[in-house]
mmCIF file of C-alpha atoms and ligand atoms in Angstrom:
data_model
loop_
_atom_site.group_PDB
_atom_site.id
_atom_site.type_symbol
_atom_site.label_atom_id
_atom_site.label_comp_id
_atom_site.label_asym_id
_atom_site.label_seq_id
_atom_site.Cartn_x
_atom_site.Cartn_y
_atom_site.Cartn_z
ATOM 1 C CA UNK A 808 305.728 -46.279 182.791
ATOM 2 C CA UNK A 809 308.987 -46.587 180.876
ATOM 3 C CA UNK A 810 308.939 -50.179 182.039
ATOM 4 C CA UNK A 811 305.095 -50.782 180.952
ATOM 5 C CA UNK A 812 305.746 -49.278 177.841
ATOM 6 C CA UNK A 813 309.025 -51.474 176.430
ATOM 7 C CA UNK A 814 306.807 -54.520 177.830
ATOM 8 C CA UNK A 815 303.698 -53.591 175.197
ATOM 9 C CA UNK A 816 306.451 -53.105 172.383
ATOM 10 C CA UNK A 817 306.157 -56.995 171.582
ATOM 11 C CA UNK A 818 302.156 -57.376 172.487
ATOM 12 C CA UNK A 819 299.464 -58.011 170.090
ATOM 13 C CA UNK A 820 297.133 -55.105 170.280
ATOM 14 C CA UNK A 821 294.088 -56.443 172.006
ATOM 15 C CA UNK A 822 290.957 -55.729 173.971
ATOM 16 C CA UNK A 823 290.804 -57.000 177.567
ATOM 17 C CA UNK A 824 288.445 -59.627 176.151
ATOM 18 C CA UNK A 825 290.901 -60.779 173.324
ATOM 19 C CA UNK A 826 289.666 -58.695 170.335
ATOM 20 C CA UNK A 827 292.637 -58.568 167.958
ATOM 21 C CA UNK A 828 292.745 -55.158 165.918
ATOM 22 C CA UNK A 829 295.682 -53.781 163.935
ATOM 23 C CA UNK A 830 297.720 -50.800 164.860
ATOM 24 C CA UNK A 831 299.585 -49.200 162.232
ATOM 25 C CA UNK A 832 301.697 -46.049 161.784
ATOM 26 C CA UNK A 833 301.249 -42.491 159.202
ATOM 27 C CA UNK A 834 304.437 -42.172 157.660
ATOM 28 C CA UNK A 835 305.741 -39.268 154.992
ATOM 29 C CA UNK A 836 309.236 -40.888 154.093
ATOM 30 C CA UNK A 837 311.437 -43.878 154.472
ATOM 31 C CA UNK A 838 313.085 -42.405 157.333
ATOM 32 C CA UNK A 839 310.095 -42.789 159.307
ATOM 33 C CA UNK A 840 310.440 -46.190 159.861
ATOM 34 C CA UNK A 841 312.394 -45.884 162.652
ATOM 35 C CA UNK A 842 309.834 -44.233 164.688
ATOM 36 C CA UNK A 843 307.422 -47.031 163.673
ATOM 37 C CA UNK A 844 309.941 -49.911 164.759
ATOM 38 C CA UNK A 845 310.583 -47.669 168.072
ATOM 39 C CA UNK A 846 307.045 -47.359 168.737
ATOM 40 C CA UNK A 847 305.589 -51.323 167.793
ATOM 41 C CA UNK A 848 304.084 -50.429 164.642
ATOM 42 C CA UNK A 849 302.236 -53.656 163.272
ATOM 43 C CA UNK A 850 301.556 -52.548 159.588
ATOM 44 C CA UNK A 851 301.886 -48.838 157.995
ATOM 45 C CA UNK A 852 298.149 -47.313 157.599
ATOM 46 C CA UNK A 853 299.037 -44.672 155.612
ATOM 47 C CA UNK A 854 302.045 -43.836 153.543
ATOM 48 C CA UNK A 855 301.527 -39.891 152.512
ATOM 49 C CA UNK A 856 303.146 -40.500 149.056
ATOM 50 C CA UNK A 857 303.045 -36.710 147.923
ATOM 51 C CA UNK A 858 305.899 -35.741 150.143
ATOM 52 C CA UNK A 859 308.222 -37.568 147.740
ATOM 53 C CA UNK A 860 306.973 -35.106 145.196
ATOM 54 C CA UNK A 861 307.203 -32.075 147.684
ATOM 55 C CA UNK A 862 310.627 -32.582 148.701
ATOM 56 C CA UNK A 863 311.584 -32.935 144.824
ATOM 57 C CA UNK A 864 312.723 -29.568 142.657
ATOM 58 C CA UNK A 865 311.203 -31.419 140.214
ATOM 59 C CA UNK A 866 308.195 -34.682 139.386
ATOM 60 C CA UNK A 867 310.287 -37.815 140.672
ATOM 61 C CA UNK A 868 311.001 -39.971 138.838
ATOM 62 C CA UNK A 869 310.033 -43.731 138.147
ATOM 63 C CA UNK A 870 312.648 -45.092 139.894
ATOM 64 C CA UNK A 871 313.353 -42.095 142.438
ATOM 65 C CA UNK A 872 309.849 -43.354 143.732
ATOM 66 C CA UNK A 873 310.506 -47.194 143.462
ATOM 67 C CA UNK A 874 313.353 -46.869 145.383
ATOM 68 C CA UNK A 875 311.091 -45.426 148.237
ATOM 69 C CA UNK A 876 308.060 -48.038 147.907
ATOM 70 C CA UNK A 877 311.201 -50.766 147.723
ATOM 71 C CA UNK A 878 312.516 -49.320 151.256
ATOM 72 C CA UNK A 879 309.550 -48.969 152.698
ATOM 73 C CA UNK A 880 307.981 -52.640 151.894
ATOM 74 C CA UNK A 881 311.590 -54.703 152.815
ATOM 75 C CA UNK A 882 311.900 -52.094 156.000
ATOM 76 C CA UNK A 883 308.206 -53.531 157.479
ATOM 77 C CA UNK A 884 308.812 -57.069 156.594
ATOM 78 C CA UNK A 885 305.852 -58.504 155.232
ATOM 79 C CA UNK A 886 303.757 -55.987 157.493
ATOM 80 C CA UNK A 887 300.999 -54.880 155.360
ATOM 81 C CA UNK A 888 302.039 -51.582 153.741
ATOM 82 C CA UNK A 889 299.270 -49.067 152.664
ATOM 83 C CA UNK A 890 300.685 -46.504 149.963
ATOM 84 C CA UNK A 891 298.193 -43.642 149.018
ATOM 85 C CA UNK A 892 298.743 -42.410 145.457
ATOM 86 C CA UNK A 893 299.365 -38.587 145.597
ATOM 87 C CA UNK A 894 297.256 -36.515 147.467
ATOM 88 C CA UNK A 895 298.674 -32.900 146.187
ATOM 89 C CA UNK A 896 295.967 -29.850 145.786
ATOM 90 C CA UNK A 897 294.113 -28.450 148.726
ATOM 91 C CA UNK A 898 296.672 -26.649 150.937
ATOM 92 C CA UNK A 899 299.652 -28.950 149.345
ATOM 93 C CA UNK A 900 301.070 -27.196 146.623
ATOM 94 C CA UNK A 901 304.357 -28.235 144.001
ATOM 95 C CA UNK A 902 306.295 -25.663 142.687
ATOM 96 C CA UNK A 903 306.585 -27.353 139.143
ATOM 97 C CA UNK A 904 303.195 -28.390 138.836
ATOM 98 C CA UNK A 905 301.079 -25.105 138.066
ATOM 99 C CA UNK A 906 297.687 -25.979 139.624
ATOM 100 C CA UNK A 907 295.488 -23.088 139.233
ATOM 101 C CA UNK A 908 294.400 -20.283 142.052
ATOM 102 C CA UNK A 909 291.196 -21.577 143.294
ATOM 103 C CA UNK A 910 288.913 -19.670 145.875
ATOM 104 C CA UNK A 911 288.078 -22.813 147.605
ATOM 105 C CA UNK A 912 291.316 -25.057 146.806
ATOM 106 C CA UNK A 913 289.680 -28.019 149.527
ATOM 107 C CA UNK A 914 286.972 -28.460 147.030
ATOM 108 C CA UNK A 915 288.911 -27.963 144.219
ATOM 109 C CA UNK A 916 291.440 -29.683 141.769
ATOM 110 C CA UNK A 917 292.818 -32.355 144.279
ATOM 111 C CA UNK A 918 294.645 -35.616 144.808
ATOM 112 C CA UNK A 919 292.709 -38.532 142.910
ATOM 113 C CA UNK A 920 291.052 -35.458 140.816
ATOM 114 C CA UNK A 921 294.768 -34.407 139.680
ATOM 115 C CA UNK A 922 295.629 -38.226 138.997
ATOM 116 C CA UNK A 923 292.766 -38.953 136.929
ATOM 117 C CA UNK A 924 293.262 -35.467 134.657
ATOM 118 C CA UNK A 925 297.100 -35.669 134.694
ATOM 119 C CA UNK A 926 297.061 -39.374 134.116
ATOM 120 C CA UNK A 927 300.899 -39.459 133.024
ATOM 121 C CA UNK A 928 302.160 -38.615 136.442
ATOM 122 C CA UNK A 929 299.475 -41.069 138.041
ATOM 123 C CA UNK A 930 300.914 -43.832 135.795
ATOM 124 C CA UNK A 931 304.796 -43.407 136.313
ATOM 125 C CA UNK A 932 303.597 -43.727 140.224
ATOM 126 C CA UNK A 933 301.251 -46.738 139.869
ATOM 127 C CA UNK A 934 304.458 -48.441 137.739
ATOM 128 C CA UNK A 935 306.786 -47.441 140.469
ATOM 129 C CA UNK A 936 304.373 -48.928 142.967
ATOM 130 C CA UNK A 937 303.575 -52.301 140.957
ATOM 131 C CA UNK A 938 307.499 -52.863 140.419
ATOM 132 C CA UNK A 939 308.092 -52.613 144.538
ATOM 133 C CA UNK A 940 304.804 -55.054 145.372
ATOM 134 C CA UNK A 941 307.374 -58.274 145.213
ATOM 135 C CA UNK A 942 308.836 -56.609 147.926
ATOM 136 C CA UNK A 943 306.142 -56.536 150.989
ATOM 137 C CA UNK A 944 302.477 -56.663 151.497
ATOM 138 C CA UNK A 945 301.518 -53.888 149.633
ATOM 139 C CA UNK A 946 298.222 -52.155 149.260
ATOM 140 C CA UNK A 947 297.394 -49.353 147.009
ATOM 141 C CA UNK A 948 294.930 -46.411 148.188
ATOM 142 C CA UNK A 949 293.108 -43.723 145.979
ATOM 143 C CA UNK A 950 292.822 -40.837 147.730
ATOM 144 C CA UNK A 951 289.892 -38.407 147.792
ATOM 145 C CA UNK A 952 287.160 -40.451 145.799
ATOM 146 C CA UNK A 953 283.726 -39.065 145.650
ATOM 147 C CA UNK A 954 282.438 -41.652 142.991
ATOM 148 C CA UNK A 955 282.632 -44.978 142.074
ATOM 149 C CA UNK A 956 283.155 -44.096 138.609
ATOM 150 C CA UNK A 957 286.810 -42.527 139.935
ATOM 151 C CA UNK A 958 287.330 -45.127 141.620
ATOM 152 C CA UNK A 959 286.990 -47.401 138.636
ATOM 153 C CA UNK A 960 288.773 -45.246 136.420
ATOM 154 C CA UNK A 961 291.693 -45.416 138.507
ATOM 155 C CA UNK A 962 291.808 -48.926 138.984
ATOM 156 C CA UNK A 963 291.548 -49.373 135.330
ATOM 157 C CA UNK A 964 294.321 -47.388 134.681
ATOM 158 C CA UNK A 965 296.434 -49.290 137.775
ATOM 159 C CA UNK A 966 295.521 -52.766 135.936
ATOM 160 C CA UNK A 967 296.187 -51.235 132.122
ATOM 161 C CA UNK A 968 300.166 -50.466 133.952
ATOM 162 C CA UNK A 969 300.026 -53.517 135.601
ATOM 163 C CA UNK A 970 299.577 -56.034 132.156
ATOM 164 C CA UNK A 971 301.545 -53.666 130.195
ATOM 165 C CA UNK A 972 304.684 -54.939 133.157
ATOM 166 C CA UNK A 973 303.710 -58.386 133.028
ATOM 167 C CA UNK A 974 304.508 -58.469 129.302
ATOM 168 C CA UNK A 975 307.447 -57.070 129.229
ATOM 169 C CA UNK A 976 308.560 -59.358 131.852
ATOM 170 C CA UNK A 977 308.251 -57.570 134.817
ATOM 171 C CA UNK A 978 307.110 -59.120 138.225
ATOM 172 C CA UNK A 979 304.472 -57.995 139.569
ATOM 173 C CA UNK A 980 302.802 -59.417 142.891
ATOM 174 C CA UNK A 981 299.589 -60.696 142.539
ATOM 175 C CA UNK A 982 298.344 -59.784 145.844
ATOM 176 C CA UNK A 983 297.970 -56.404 145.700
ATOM 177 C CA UNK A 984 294.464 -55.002 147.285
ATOM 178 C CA UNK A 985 293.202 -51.606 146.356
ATOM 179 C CA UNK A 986 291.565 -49.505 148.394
ATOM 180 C CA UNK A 987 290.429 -46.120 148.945
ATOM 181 C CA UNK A 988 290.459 -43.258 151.219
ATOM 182 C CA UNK A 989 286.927 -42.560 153.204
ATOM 183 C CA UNK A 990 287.245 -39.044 153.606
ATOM 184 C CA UNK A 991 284.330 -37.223 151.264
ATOM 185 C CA UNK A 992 280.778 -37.533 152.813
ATOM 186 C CA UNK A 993 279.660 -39.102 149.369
ATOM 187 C CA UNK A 994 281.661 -41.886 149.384
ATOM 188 C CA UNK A 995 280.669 -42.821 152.749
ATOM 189 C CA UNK A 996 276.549 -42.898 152.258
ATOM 190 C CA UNK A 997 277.476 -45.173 148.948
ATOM 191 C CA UNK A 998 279.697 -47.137 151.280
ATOM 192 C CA UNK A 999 277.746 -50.377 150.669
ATOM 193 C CA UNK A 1000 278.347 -50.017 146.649
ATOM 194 C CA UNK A 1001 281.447 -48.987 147.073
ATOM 195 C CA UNK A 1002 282.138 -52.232 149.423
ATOM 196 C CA UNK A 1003 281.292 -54.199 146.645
ATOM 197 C CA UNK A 1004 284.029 -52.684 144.269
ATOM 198 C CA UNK A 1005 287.353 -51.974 146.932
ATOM 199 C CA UNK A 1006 289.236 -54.339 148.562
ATOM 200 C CA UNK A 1007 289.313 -51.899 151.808
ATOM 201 C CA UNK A 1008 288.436 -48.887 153.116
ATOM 202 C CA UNK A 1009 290.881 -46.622 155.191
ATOM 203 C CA UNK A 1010 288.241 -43.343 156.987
ATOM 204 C CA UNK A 1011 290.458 -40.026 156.859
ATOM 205 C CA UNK A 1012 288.647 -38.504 159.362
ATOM 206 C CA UNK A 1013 290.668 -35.283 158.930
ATOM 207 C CA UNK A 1014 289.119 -34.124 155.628
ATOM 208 C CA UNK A 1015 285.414 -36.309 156.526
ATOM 209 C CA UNK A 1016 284.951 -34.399 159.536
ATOM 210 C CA UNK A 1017 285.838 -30.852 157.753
ATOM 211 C CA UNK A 1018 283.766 -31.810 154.740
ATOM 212 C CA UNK A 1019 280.701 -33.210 156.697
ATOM 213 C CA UNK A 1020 280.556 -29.858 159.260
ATOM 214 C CA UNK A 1021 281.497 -27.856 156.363
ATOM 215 C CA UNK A 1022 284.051 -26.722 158.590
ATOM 216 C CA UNK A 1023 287.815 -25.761 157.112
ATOM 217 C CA UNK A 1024 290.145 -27.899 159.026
ATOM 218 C CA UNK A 1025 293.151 -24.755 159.115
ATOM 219 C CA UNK A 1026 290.245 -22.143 159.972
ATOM 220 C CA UNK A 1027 290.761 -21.202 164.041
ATOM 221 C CA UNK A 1028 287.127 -19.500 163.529
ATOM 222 C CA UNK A 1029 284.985 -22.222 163.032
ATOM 223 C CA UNK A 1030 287.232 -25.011 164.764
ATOM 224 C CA UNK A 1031 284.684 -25.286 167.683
ATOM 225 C CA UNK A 1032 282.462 -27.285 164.050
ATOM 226 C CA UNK A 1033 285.631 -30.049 164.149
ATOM 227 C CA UNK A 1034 283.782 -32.627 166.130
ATOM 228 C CA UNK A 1035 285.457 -36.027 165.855
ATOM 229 C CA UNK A 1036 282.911 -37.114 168.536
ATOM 230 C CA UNK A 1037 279.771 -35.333 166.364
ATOM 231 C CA UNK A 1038 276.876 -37.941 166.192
ATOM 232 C CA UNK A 1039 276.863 -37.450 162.415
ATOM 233 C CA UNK A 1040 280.290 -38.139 162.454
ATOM 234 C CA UNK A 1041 280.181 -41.385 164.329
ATOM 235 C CA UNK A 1042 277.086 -42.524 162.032
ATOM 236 C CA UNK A 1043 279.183 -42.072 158.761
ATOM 237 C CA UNK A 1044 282.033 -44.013 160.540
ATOM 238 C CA UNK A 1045 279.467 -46.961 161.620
ATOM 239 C CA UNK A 1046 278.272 -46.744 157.855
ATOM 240 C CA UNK A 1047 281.376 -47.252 156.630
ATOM 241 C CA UNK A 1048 282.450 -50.156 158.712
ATOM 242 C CA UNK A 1049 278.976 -52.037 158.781
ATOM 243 C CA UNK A 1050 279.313 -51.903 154.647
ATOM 244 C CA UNK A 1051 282.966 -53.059 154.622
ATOM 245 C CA UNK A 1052 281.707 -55.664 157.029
ATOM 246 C CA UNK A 1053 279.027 -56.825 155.123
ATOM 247 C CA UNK A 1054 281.018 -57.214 152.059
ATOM 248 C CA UNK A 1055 283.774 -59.223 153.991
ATOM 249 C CA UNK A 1056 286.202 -56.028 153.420
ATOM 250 C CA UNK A 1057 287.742 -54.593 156.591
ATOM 251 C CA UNK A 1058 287.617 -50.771 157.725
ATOM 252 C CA UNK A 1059 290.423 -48.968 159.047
ATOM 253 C CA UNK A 1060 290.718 -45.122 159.916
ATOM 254 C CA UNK A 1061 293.888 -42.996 159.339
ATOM 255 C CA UNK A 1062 292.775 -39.730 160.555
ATOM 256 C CA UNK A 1063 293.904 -38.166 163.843
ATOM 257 C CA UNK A 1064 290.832 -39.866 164.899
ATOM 258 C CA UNK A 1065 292.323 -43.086 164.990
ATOM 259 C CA UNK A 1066 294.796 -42.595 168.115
ATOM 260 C CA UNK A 1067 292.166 -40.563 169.777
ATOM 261 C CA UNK A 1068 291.688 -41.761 173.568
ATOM 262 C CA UNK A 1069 288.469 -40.804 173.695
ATOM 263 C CA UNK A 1070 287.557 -42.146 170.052
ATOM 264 C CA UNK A 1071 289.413 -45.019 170.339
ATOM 265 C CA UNK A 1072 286.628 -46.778 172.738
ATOM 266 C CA UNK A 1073 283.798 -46.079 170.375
ATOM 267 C CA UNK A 1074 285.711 -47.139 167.542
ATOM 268 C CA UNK A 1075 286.555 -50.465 169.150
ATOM 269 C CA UNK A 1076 282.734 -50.263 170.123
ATOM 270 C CA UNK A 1077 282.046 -50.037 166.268
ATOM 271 C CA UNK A 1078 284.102 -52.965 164.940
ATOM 272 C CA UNK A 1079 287.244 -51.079 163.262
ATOM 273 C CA UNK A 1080 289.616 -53.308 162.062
ATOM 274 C CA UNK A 1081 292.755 -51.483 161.909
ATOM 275 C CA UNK A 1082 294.058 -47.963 163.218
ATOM 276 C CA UNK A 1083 296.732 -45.684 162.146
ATOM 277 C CA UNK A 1084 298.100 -43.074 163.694
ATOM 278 C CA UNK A 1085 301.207 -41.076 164.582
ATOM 279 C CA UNK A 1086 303.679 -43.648 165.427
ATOM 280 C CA UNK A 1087 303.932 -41.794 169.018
ATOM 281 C CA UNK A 1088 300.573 -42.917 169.803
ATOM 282 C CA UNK A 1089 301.012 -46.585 169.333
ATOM 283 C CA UNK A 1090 302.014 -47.495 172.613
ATOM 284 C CA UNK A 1091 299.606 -45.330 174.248
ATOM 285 C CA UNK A 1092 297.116 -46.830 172.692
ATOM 286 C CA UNK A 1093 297.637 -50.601 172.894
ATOM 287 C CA UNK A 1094 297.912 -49.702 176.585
ATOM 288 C CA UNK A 1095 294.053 -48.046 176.085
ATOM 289 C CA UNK A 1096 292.919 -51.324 174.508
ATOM 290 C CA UNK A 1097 293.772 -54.135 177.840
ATOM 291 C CA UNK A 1098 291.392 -51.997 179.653
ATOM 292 C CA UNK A 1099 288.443 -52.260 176.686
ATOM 293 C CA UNK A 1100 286.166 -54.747 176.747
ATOM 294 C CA UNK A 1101 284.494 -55.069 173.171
ATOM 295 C CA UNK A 1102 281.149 -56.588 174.559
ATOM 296 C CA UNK A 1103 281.003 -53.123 176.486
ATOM 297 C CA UNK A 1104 282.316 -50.980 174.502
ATOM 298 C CA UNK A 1105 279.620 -52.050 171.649
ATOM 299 C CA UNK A 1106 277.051 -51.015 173.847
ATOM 300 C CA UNK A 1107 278.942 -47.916 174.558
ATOM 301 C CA UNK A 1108 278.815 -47.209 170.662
ATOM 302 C CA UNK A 1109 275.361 -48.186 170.298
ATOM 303 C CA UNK A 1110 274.166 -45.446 172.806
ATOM 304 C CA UNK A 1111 276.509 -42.770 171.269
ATOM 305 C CA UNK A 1112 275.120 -43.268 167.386
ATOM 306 C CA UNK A 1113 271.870 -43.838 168.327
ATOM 307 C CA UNK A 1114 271.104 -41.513 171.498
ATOM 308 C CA UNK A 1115 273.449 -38.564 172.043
ATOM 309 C CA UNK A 1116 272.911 -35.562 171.049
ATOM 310 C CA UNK A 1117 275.818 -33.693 171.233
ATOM 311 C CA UNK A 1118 279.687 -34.080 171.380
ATOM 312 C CA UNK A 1119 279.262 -33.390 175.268
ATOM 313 C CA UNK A 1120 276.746 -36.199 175.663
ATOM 314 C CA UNK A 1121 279.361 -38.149 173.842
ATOM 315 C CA UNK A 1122 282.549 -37.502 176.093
ATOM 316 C CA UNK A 1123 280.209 -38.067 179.324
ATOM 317 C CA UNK A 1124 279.136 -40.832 177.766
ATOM 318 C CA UNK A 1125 282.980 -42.839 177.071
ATOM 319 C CA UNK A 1126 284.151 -41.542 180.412
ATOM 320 C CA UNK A 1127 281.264 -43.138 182.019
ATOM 321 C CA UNK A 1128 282.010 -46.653 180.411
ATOM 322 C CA UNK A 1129 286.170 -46.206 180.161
ATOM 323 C CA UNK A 1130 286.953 -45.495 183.996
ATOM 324 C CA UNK A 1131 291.108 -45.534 184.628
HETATM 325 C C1 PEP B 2239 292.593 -37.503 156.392
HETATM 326 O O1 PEP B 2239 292.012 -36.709 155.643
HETATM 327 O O2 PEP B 2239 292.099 -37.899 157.465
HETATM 328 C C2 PEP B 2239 293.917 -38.023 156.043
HETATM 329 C C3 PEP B 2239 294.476 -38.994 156.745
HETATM 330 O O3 PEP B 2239 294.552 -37.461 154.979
HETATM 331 P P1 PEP B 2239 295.352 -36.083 155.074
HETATM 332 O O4 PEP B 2239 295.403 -35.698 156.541
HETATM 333 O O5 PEP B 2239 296.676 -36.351 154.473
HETATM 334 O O6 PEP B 2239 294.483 -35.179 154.270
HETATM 335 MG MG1 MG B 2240 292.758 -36.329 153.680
#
């Protein structure tokens, strides 16, 4: 295995049929690169900014957080590198940043929600981030947008920091895409619109699945409603794609989802572009994809959107087409 394994390090990641797709790593810090390298990352999928701001006794600063976009881009290369803006609220909380006692703080006063009120903070971050795009392939991701109308805001407010660089003198790259998160039920059935407007879509299946079971994702008592393979679940995800798709955008998922063995063979089946996941499920899953074949595991998906019932019917379904 350990053999197999150090041979797939240096493979594309690709169907048994030849179907390129992208495998990328969920990082929290710099230091995390490592793991990626280790493991044959091909691109990072999702960069959880807020732990900068987490690990800090105080808001970092501008260059605090350059420093860590700057490591991050020259570490992967010219890999593409996909930085979320801060994603604090819910269950992540920063001692120097009162945000108020909520009784439901995963519907509350979150991530893009905080960056569009507190637009200071959001701006010394989107500065940070436009200073370190000369260094890699970097792509900027909103997290938690409901509406196109945040969406806009907040690239409005990225562009506003991005001529106010330019004249002073600044470099900035000019190949920056923006993107947003897919993780609020919303955003998903305006997919299509919002296809029109984004440069890319990444599905955060952690906080879609909670939000479209209305099932708390830290709640033991109602974890039997966290259904990755849910019907409803895989319909949102086919949405999503088919409208990034249509629009000549790709989809990619960074939700646990995404390194999910049995997932994985519907979401080839579906057309996802590019997966992130914990770097130690990389190499697990590039092995996974030499025995897909995309032709079969379309039909696969087909059958699972449009005639299972149940996650059951689901699982029977993938182990019937994905045999070892
Ligand atoms: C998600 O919601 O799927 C996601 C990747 O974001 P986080 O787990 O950080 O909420
Ligand atoms: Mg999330």
């Amino acid at each position: 295995l350990k053999q197999e394994w150090d041979q797939l390090l240096n493979e594309p990641s690709v169907t048994k049929d030849g179907k390129h797709v992208e495998l990328a790593a969920n990082i929290g810090t710099p230091k995390d690169l490592v793991g990626v390298k280790d493991n044959g990352g091909e691109g990072i999928g999702l960069y959880r900014t807020e732990f900068l701001y987490m690990d800090s006794a105080e808001l970092p600063t501008e260059d605090d957080q350059y420093e860590a976009y700057r490591k991050v881009l020259e570490g992967m290369e010219g890999k593409p590198v996909v930085v979320r803006t801060m994603d604090i609220g819910g269950d992540k909380e920063l001692p120097y940043l009162e945000l108020p006692k909520e009784m439901n703080p995963f519907l509350g006063y979150r991530a893009i929600r905080v960056s569009l009120d507190q637009d200071s903070i959001f701006r010394t971050q989107l500065r940070a981030l436009l200073r370190a795009s000369v260094h890699g392939a970097l792509r900027i991701m909103f997290p938690m947008i409901a509406t196109l109308q945040e969406f806009r805001e907040a690239k409005a407010i990225l562009e506003e920091e991005k001529a106010l660089l330019i004249k002073k003198g600044v470099e900035v790259s000019d190949s920056i895409q923006v993107g947003i998160m897919i993780e609020i039920p919303a955003a998903a059935v305006l997919a299509d619109q919002f296809a029109k407007e984004v440069d890319f879509f990444s599905i955060g299946t952690n906080d879609l699945i909670q939000y479209t079971m209305a099932a708390d994702r830290m709640n033991e008592q109602v974890s039997y409603l966290y259904q990755p393979y849910n019907p409803s679940i895989l319909r949102l995800v086919k949405m999503v794609i088919d409208a990034a798709h249509s629009e000549g955008k790709w989809a990619g998922m960074c939700g646990e989802m995404a390194g999910d063995q049995i997932a994985v063979p519907l979401l080839i089946g579906l057309g996802l572009d590019e997966f992130s996941m914990s770097a130690t499920s990389i190499l697990k899953t590039r092995s996974l994809l030499k025995k897909l074949d995309s032709a079969e595991m379309k039909e696969l998906s087909h059958k699972a959107v449009t005639e299972c019932t149940t996650v059951d019917e689901v699982i029977e379904l993938v182990n019937k087409y994905v045999k070892d």
